[in-house]
Amino acid sequence: MAKTMDITLVVFPPNYVDWQRCQVKGYVYDSRRQRWILRRTPIPDVVYDRYIPHDLQAASCRRAFQLRGIPIFNPPFGGKYGVYRRLLHDPAIAPHLPETRLLTGERGWSSKLAAWRKVYLKPDKGSKGKGIIRMSLAGEEEVVLEPTGGQRQHLRRKAAWRWLKSRTLGQRYLIQRAIEPARWKGRIYDLRVLVQRGKRGQWEVTGGSARVAGNGITCNLHTGASAAPLSEALAESGVNVTAEQVFALSLRIAHALSRHYPGLAELGLDFLVDREGRVWFLEANSRPGRGIFSRIGDLQGRLTAVRRPLEYARYLAGKEAG
């Protein structure tokens, strides 16, 4: 895609930047040999940040690009709880947020479990469905535990807390009220919407899909879910919700988050529709994949998802030059 747009695309990690020589050592695709070639190139005009580890070297590299006036877009933003707290201030978004608290100790966990009866526990900076635990009360003292990729257990409340404490030790976790989801063909599903900035710098909805759960507790593709067309899942699950409504809320969330995180240019937004047809926003991912489009046979959506970051990079380069 970059080649068709006359853009030189270089893939490089932070430690391959040579600031003294104003060069990066990175991989450039050789279409003739159909493989990636390691070579030195000038420092890029624009940087599209897809680096995942939150390490000091990456943070230093990002600052160095910014100090030199080189646009860098889509850097990582705060954890799930920070996003939740910021979105609570938008009156159009707040009604779509399930109640969420930080997991601070046994008393808070126990009181929320008693009040909500079923909860999800999520790592604040987790991704791909890893580390998520579903808990529900069976009676007053028995807790049903369902960890991602693990076996369901029935424990007394004290034992459940000890188990949870050992699993979350050293990590910041959230406790979130569980929503009873609508079902499609007898299975729970959620919605993933991809929003991106395009060639004029404006947020646009690229597309989305339903993610239908397998046997697990989440609808993440990395934990065994399958993909289906978003409109089809909504229409056939009997809820009074349209794709246009979900897309409008997606744009509202993208605009709200980019006010707090100005470098954002691409977001994967996850939603759940409950049995009454209410749309709930679950989380935002600044490193979204594009596999959903291939899985549902949307070739045009796949091409648009790949093209828009390149268009936005060209927009930033032109804006800087101007």
mmCIF file with all atom_site columns, N, CA and C in Angstrom, residues 75-110:
data_model
loop_
_atom_site.group_PDB
_atom_site.id
_atom_site.type_symbol
_atom_site.label_atom_id
_atom_site.label_alt_id
_atom_site.label_comp_id
_atom_site.label_asym_id
_atom_site.label_entity_id
_atom_site.label_seq_id
_atom_site.pdbx_PDB_ins_code
_atom_site.Cartn_x
_atom_site.Cartn_y
_atom_site.Cartn_z
_atom_site.occupancy
_atom_site.B_iso_or_equiv
_atom_site.pdbx_formal_charge
_atom_site.auth_seq_id
_atom_site.auth_comp_id
_atom_site.auth_asym_id
_atom_site.auth_atom_id
_atom_site.pdbx_PDB_model_num
ATOM 1   N N  . PRO A 1 75  ? 0.831   7.176  20.054 1.00 0.00 ? 75  PRO A N  1
ATOM 2   C CA . PRO A 1 75  ? 1.597   6.608  21.165 1.00 0.00 ? 75  PRO A CA 1
ATOM 3   C C  . PRO A 1 75  ? 0.647   5.953  22.170 1.00 0.00 ? 75  PRO A C  1
ATOM 4   N N  . PRO A 1 76  ? 1.143   5.082  23.050 1.00 0.00 ? 76  PRO A N  1
ATOM 5   C CA . PRO A 1 76  ? 0.275   4.444  24.043 1.00 0.00 ? 76  PRO A CA 1
ATOM 6   C C  . PRO A 1 76  ? -0.291  5.481  25.006 1.00 0.00 ? 76  PRO A C  1
ATOM 7   N N  . PHE A 1 77  ? -1.519  5.237  25.459 1.00 0.00 ? 77  PHE A N  1
ATOM 8   C CA . PHE A 1 77  ? -2.099  6.154  26.449 1.00 0.00 ? 77  PHE A CA 1
ATOM 9   C C  . PHE A 1 77  ? -2.315  5.410  27.758 1.00 0.00 ? 77  PHE A C  1
ATOM 10  N N  . GLY A 1 78  ? -2.959  6.059  28.706 1.00 0.00 ? 78  GLY A N  1
ATOM 11  C CA . GLY A 1 78  ? -3.115  5.504  30.049 1.00 0.00 ? 78  GLY A CA 1
ATOM 12  C C  . GLY A 1 78  ? -3.895  4.205  30.071 1.00 0.00 ? 78  GLY A C  1
ATOM 13  N N  . GLY A 1 79  ? -3.968  3.608  31.244 1.00 0.00 ? 79  GLY A N  1
ATOM 14  C CA . GLY A 1 79  ? -4.672  2.353  31.405 1.00 0.00 ? 79  GLY A CA 1
ATOM 15  C C  . GLY A 1 79  ? -6.171  2.502  31.299 1.00 0.00 ? 79  GLY A C  1
ATOM 16  N N  . LYS A 1 80  ? -6.868  1.381  31.466 1.00 0.00 ? 80  LYS A N  1
ATOM 17  C CA . LYS A 1 80  ? -8.327  1.344  31.311 1.00 0.00 ? 80  LYS A CA 1
ATOM 18  C C  . LYS A 1 80  ? -9.035  2.277  32.298 1.00 0.00 ? 80  LYS A C  1
ATOM 19  N N  . TYR A 1 81  ? -8.510  2.343  33.532 1.00 0.00 ? 81  TYR A N  1
ATOM 20  C CA . TYR A 1 81  ? -9.205  3.160  34.529 1.00 0.00 ? 81  TYR A CA 1
ATOM 21  C C  . TYR A 1 81  ? -9.076  4.651  34.208 1.00 0.00 ? 81  TYR A C  1
ATOM 22  N N  . GLY A 1 82  ? -7.916  5.070  33.705 1.00 0.00 ? 82  GLY A N  1
ATOM 23  C CA . GLY A 1 82  ? -7.759  6.464  33.307 1.00 0.00 ? 82  GLY A CA 1
ATOM 24  C C  . GLY A 1 82  ? -8.704  6.841  32.187 1.00 0.00 ? 82  GLY A C  1
ATOM 25  N N  . VAL A 1 83  ? -8.864  5.949  31.222 1.00 0.00 ? 83  VAL A N  1
ATOM 26  C CA . VAL A 1 83  ? -9.809  6.179  30.123 1.00 0.00 ? 83  VAL A CA 1
ATOM 27  C C  . VAL A 1 83  ? -11.232 6.284  30.666 1.00 0.00 ? 83  VAL A C  1
ATOM 28  N N  . TYR A 1 84  ? -11.591 5.376  31.546 1.00 0.00 ? 84  TYR A N  1
ATOM 29  C CA . TYR A 1 84  ? -12.933 5.382  32.153 1.00 0.00 ? 84  TYR A CA 1
ATOM 30  C C  . TYR A 1 84  ? -13.209 6.694  32.879 1.00 0.00 ? 84  TYR A C  1
ATOM 31  N N  . ARG A 1 85  ? -12.259 7.153  33.690 1.00 0.00 ? 85  ARG A N  1
ATOM 32  C CA . ARG A 1 85  ? -12.459 8.383  34.461 1.00 0.00 ? 85  ARG A CA 1
ATOM 33  C C  . ARG A 1 85  ? -12.613 9.602  33.554 1.00 0.00 ? 85  ARG A C  1
ATOM 34  N N  . ARG A 1 86  ? -11.864 9.638  32.474 1.00 0.00 ? 86  ARG A N  1
ATOM 35  C CA . ARG A 1 86  ? -11.955 10.777 31.561 1.00 0.00 ? 86  ARG A CA 1
ATOM 36  C C  . ARG A 1 86  ? -13.282 10.784 30.807 1.00 0.00 ? 86  ARG A C  1
ATOM 37  N N  . LEU A 1 87  ? -13.728 9.609  30.383 1.00 0.00 ? 87  LEU A N  1
ATOM 38  C CA . LEU A 1 87  ? -14.980 9.544  29.626 1.00 0.00 ? 87  LEU A CA 1
ATOM 39  C C  . LEU A 1 87  ? -16.201 9.816  30.498 1.00 0.00 ? 87  LEU A C  1
ATOM 40  N N  . LEU A 1 88  ? -16.066 9.594  31.801 1.00 0.00 ? 88  LEU A N  1
ATOM 41  C CA . LEU A 1 88  ? -17.193 9.873  32.714 1.00 0.00 ? 88  LEU A CA 1
ATOM 42  C C  . LEU A 1 88  ? -17.623 11.338 32.664 1.00 0.00 ? 88  LEU A C  1
ATOM 43  N N  . HIS A 1 89  ? -16.698 12.229 32.268 1.00 0.00 ? 89  HIS A N  1
ATOM 44  C CA . HIS A 1 89  ? -17.005 13.661 32.250 1.00 0.00 ? 89  HIS A CA 1
ATOM 45  C C  . HIS A 1 89  ? -17.811 14.068 31.023 1.00 0.00 ? 89  HIS A C  1
ATOM 46  N N  . ASP A 1 90  ? -17.974 13.170 30.063 1.00 0.00 ? 90  ASP A N  1
ATOM 47  C CA . ASP A 1 90  ? -18.767 13.493 28.868 1.00 0.00 ? 90  ASP A CA 1
ATOM 48  C C  . ASP A 1 90  ? -20.186 12.984 29.079 1.00 0.00 ? 90  ASP A C  1
ATOM 49  N N  . PRO A 1 91  ? -21.181 13.887 29.175 1.00 0.00 ? 91  PRO A N  1
ATOM 50  C CA . PRO A 1 91  ? -22.550 13.457 29.494 1.00 0.00 ? 91  PRO A CA 1
ATOM 51  C C  . PRO A 1 91  ? -23.183 12.559 28.439 1.00 0.00 ? 91  PRO A C  1
ATOM 52  N N  . ALA A 1 92  ? -22.673 12.601 27.208 1.00 0.00 ? 92  ALA A N  1
ATOM 53  C CA . ALA A 1 92  ? -23.223 11.731 26.163 1.00 0.00 ? 92  ALA A CA 1
ATOM 54  C C  . ALA A 1 92  ? -22.632 10.329 26.217 1.00 0.00 ? 92  ALA A C  1
ATOM 55  N N  . ILE A 1 93  ? -21.467 10.188 26.855 1.00 0.00 ? 93  ILE A N  1
ATOM 56  C CA . ILE A 1 93  ? -20.784 8.893  26.919 1.00 0.00 ? 93  ILE A CA 1
ATOM 57  C C  . ILE A 1 93  ? -21.005 8.200  28.256 1.00 0.00 ? 93  ILE A C  1
ATOM 58  N N  . ALA A 1 94  ? -21.085 8.972  29.331 1.00 0.00 ? 94  ALA A N  1
ATOM 59  C CA . ALA A 1 94  ? -21.173 8.412  30.690 1.00 0.00 ? 94  ALA A CA 1
ATOM 60  C C  . ALA A 1 94  ? -22.263 7.343  30.848 1.00 0.00 ? 94  ALA A C  1
ATOM 61  N N  . PRO A 1 95  ? -23.473 7.522  30.252 1.00 0.00 ? 95  PRO A N  1
ATOM 62  C CA . PRO A 1 95  ? -24.509 6.487  30.427 1.00 0.00 ? 95  PRO A CA 1
ATOM 63  C C  . PRO A 1 95  ? -24.154 5.148  29.774 1.00 0.00 ? 95  PRO A C  1
ATOM 64  N N  . HIS A 1 96  ? -23.127 5.132  28.968 1.00 0.00 ? 96  HIS A N  1
ATOM 65  C CA . HIS A 1 96  ? -22.738 3.905  28.269 1.00 0.00 ? 96  HIS A CA 1
ATOM 66  C C  . HIS A 1 96  ? -21.557 3.203  28.951 1.00 0.00 ? 96  HIS A C  1
ATOM 67  N N  . LEU A 1 97  ? -21.170 3.675  30.149 1.00 0.00 ? 97  LEU A N  1
ATOM 68  C CA . LEU A 1 97  ? -20.010 3.101  30.843 1.00 0.00 ? 97  LEU A CA 1
ATOM 69  C C  . LEU A 1 97  ? -20.463 2.207  31.994 1.00 0.00 ? 97  LEU A C  1
ATOM 70  N N  . PRO A 1 98  ? -20.113 0.922  31.992 1.00 0.00 ? 98  PRO A N  1
ATOM 71  C CA . PRO A 1 98  ? -20.434 0.080  33.150 1.00 0.00 ? 98  PRO A CA 1
ATOM 72  C C  . PRO A 1 98  ? -19.650 0.532  34.373 1.00 0.00 ? 98  PRO A C  1
ATOM 73  N N  . GLU A 1 99  ? -20.264 0.434  35.539 1.00 0.00 ? 99  GLU A N  1
ATOM 74  C CA . GLU A 1 99  ? -19.597 0.882  36.765 1.00 0.00 ? 99  GLU A CA 1
ATOM 75  C C  . GLU A 1 99  ? -18.271 0.148  36.948 1.00 0.00 ? 99  GLU A C  1
ATOM 76  N N  . THR A 1 100 ? -17.235 0.910  37.219 1.00 0.00 ? 100 THR A N  1
ATOM 77  C CA . THR A 1 100 ? -15.875 0.363  37.314 1.00 0.00 ? 100 THR A CA 1
ATOM 78  C C  . THR A 1 100 ? -15.153 1.008  38.483 1.00 0.00 ? 100 THR A C  1
ATOM 79  N N  . ARG A 1 101 ? -14.415 0.216  39.240 1.00 0.00 ? 101 ARG A N  1
ATOM 80  C CA . ARG A 1 101 ? -13.624 0.722  40.353 1.00 0.00 ? 101 ARG A CA 1
ATOM 81  C C  . ARG A 1 101 ? -12.233 0.073  40.312 1.00 0.00 ? 101 ARG A C  1
ATOM 82  N N  . LEU A 1 102 ? -11.299 0.710  40.979 1.00 0.00 ? 102 LEU A N  1
ATOM 83  C CA . LEU A 1 102 ? -10.003 0.069  41.173 1.00 0.00 ? 102 LEU A CA 1
ATOM 84  C C  . LEU A 1 102 ? -10.150 -1.023 42.232 1.00 0.00 ? 102 LEU A C  1
ATOM 85  N N  . LEU A 1 103 ? -9.448  -2.118 42.031 1.00 0.00 ? 103 LEU A N  1
ATOM 86  C CA . LEU A 1 103 ? -9.418  -3.173 43.036 1.00 0.00 ? 103 LEU A CA 1
ATOM 87  C C  . LEU A 1 103 ? -8.390  -2.766 44.097 1.00 0.00 ? 103 LEU A C  1
ATOM 88  N N  . THR A 1 104 ? -8.872  -2.429 45.278 1.00 0.00 ? 104 THR A N  1
ATOM 89  C CA . THR A 1 104 ? -7.985  -1.886 46.312 1.00 0.00 ? 104 THR A CA 1
ATOM 90  C C  . THR A 1 104 ? -7.784  -2.820 47.495 1.00 0.00 ? 104 THR A C  1
ATOM 91  N N  . GLY A 1 105 ? -8.648  -3.807 47.660 1.00 0.00 ? 105 GLY A N  1
ATOM 92  C CA . GLY A 1 105 ? -8.498  -4.697 48.809 1.00 0.00 ? 105 GLY A CA 1
ATOM 93  C C  . GLY A 1 105 ? -9.713  -5.576 48.972 1.00 0.00 ? 105 GLY A C  1
ATOM 94  N N  . GLU A 1 106 ? -9.670  -6.426 49.970 1.00 0.00 ? 106 GLU A N  1
ATOM 95  C CA . GLU A 1 106 ? -10.730 -7.410 50.168 1.00 0.00 ? 106 GLU A CA 1
ATOM 96  C C  . GLU A 1 106 ? -12.078 -6.755 50.438 1.00 0.00 ? 106 GLU A C  1
ATOM 97  N N  . ARG A 1 107 ? -12.088 -5.686 51.228 1.00 0.00 ? 107 ARG A N  1
ATOM 98  C CA . ARG A 1 107 ? -13.369 -5.067 51.586 1.00 0.00 ? 107 ARG A CA 1
ATOM 99  C C  . ARG A 1 107 ? -14.080 -4.508 50.348 1.00 0.00 ? 107 ARG A C  1
ATOM 100 N N  . GLY A 1 108 ? -13.315 -3.794 49.512 1.00 0.00 ? 108 GLY A N  1
ATOM 101 C CA . GLY A 1 108 ? -13.929 -3.234 48.313 1.00 0.00 ? 108 GLY A CA 1
ATOM 102 C C  . GLY A 1 108 ? -14.385 -4.310 47.346 1.00 0.00 ? 108 GLY A C  1
ATOM 103 N N  . TRP A 1 109 ? -13.571 -5.342 47.177 1.00 0.00 ? 109 TRP A N  1
ATOM 104 C CA . TRP A 1 109 ? -13.942 -6.464 46.304 1.00 0.00 ? 109 TRP A CA 1
ATOM 105 C C  . TRP A 1 109 ? -15.213 -7.144 46.799 1.00 0.00 ? 109 TRP A C  1
ATOM 106 N N  . SER A 1 110 ? -15.249 -7.428 48.093 1.00 0.00 ? 110 SER A N  1
ATOM 107 C CA . SER A 1 110 ? -16.384 -8.144 48.669 1.00 0.00 ? 110 SER A CA 1
ATOM 108 C C  . SER A 1 110 ? -17.676 -7.333 48.562 1.00 0.00 ? 110 SER A C  1
#
